[in-house]
mmCIF file of C-alpha atoms in Angstrom:
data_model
loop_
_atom_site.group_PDB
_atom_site.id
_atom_site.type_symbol
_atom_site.label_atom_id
_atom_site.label_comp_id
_atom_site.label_asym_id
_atom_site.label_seq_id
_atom_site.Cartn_x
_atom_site.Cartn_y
_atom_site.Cartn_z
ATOM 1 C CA UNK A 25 12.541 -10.379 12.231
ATOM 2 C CA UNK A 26 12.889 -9.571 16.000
ATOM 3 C CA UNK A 27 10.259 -8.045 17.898
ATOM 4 C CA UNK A 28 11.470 -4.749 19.817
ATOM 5 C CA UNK A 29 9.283 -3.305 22.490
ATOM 6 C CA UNK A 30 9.094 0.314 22.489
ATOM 7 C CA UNK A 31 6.564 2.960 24.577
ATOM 8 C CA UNK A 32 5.596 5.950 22.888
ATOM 9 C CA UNK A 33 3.185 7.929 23.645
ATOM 10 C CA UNK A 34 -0.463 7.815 22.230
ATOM 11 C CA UNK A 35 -0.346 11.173 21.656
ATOM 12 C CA UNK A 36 3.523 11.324 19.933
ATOM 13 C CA UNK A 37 2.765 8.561 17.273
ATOM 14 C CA UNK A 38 -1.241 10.405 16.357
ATOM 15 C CA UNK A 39 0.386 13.458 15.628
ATOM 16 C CA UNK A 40 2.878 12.023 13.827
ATOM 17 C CA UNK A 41 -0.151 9.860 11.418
ATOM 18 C CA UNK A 42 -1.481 13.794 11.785
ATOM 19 C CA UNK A 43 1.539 15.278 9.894
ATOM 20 C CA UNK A 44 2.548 12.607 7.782
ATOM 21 C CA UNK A 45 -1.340 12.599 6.641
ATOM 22 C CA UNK A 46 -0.308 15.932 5.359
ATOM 23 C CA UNK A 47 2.184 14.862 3.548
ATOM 24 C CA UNK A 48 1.105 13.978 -0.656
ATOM 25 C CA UNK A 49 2.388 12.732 -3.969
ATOM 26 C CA UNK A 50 3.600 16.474 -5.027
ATOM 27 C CA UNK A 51 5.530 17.027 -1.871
ATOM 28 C CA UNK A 52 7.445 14.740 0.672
ATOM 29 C CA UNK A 53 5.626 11.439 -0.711
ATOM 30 C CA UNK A 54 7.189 11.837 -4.550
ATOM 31 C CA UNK A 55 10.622 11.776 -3.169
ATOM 32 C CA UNK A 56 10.841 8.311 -2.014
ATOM 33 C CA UNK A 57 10.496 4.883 -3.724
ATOM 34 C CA UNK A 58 7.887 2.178 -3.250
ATOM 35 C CA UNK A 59 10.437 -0.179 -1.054
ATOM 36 C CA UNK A 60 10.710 2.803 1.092
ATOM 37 C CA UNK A 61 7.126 3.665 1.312
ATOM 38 C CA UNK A 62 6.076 -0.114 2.494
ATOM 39 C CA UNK A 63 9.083 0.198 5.175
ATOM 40 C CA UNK A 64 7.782 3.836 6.581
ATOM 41 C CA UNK A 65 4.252 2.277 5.806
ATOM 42 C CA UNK A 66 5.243 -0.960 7.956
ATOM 43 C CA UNK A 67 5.793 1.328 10.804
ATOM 44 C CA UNK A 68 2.639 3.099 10.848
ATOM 45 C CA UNK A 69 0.762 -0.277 10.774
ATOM 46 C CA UNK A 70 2.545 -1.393 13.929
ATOM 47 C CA UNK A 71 1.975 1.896 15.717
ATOM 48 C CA UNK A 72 -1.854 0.611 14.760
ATOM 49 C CA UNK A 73 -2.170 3.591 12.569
ATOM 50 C CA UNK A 74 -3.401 1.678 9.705
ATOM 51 C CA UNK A 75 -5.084 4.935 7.416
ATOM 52 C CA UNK A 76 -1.862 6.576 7.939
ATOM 53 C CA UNK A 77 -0.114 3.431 6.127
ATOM 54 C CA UNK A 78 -2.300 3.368 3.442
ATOM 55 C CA UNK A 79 -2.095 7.326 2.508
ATOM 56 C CA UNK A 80 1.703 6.205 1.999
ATOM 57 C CA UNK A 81 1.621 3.452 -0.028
ATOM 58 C CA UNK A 82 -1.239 5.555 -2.336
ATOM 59 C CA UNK A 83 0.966 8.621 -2.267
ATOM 60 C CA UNK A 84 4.115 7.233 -3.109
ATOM 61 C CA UNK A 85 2.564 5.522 -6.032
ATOM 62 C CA UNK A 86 0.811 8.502 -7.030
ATOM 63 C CA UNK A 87 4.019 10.532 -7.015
ATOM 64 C CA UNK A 88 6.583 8.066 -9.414
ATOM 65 C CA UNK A 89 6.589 8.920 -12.635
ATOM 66 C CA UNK A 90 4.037 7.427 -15.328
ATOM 67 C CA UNK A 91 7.244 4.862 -17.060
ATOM 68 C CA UNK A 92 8.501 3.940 -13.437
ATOM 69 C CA UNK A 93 5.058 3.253 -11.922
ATOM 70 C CA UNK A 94 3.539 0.186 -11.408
ATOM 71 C CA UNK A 95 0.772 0.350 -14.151
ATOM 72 C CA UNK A 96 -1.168 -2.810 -12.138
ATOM 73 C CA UNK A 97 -1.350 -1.327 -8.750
ATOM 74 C CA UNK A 98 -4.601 -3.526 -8.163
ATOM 75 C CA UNK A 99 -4.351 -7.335 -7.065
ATOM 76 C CA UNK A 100 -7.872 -8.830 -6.595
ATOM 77 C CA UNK A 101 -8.945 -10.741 -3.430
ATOM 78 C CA UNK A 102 -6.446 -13.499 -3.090
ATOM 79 C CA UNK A 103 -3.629 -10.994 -4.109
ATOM 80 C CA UNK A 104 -2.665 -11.927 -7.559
ATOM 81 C CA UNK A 105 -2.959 -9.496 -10.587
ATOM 82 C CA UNK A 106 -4.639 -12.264 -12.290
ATOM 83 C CA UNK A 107 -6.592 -10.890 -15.914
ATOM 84 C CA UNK A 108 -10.594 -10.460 -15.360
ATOM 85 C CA UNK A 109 -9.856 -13.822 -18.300
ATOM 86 C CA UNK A 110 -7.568 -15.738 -16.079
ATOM 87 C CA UNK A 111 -9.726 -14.708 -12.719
ATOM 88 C CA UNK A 112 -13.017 -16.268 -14.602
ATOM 89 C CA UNK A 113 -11.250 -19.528 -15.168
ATOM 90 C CA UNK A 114 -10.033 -19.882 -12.140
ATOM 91 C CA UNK A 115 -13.420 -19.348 -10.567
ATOM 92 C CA UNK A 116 -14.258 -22.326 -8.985
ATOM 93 C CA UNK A 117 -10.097 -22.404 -7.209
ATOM 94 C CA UNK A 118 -10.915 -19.222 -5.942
ATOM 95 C CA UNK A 119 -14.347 -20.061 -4.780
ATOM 96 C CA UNK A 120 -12.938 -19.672 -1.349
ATOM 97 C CA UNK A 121 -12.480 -16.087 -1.419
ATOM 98 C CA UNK A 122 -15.902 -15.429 -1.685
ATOM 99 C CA UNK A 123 -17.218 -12.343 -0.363
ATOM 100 C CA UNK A 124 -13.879 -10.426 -0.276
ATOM 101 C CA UNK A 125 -12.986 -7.527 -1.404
ATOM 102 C CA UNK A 126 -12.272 -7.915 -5.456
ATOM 103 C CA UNK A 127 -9.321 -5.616 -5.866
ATOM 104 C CA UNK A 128 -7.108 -3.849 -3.457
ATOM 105 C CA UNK A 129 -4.439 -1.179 -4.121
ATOM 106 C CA UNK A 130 -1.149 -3.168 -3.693
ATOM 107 C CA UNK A 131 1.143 -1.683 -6.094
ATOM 108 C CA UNK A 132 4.617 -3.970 -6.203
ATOM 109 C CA UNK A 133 7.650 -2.896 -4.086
ATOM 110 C CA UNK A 134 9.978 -2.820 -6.989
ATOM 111 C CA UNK A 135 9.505 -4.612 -10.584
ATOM 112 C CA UNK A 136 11.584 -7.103 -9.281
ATOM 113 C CA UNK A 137 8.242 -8.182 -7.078
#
């Protein structure tokens, strides 16, 4: 991936994290797929607004449909979906994760992921 140097104003990209913080899964954020939420997602997180990129992801997700949602949107720590089975007996593997976060919301891209 090539790095591109753009300036935009402070002020442009907060207003647009402003706006698109606006934005939910029964409006603009139910109209667009997961792939396309981590790509307008990706953006936000290099214009360092990171909240703005996580409303996105949770929105989008919120706003598929029950039979085309990912029904595991939570990977633990090390970011596998591991069961709470599997996670206990891999304990001591995964020893080195200690003190992070158990879950986080990282619903897959597409069920291809």
């Amino acid at each position: 991936m090539a790095t591109v140097t753009v300036e935009i104003d402070r002020e442009v990209i907060t207003e647009a994290a402003q706006m698109v913080g606006y934005w939910n899964s029964e409006e603009v954020l139910n109209r667009i797929n997961m792939g396309e939420g981590f790509t307008l997602a990706a953006l936000f997180d290099a214009l360092h607004e990171h909240d703005t990129a996580d409303h996105i992801i949770r929105e989008v997700w919120e706003g598929e449909t029950e039979g085309d949602r990912d029904p595991l949107p939570w990977a633990n720590g090390h970011g596998s979906r591991l069961s709470d089975e599997e996670y206990r007996a891999r304990a001591e593997d995964l020893a080195h994760n200690e003190g992070a976060e158990r879950f986080h919301f990282a619903p897959r891209r597409s069920w291809e992921d």
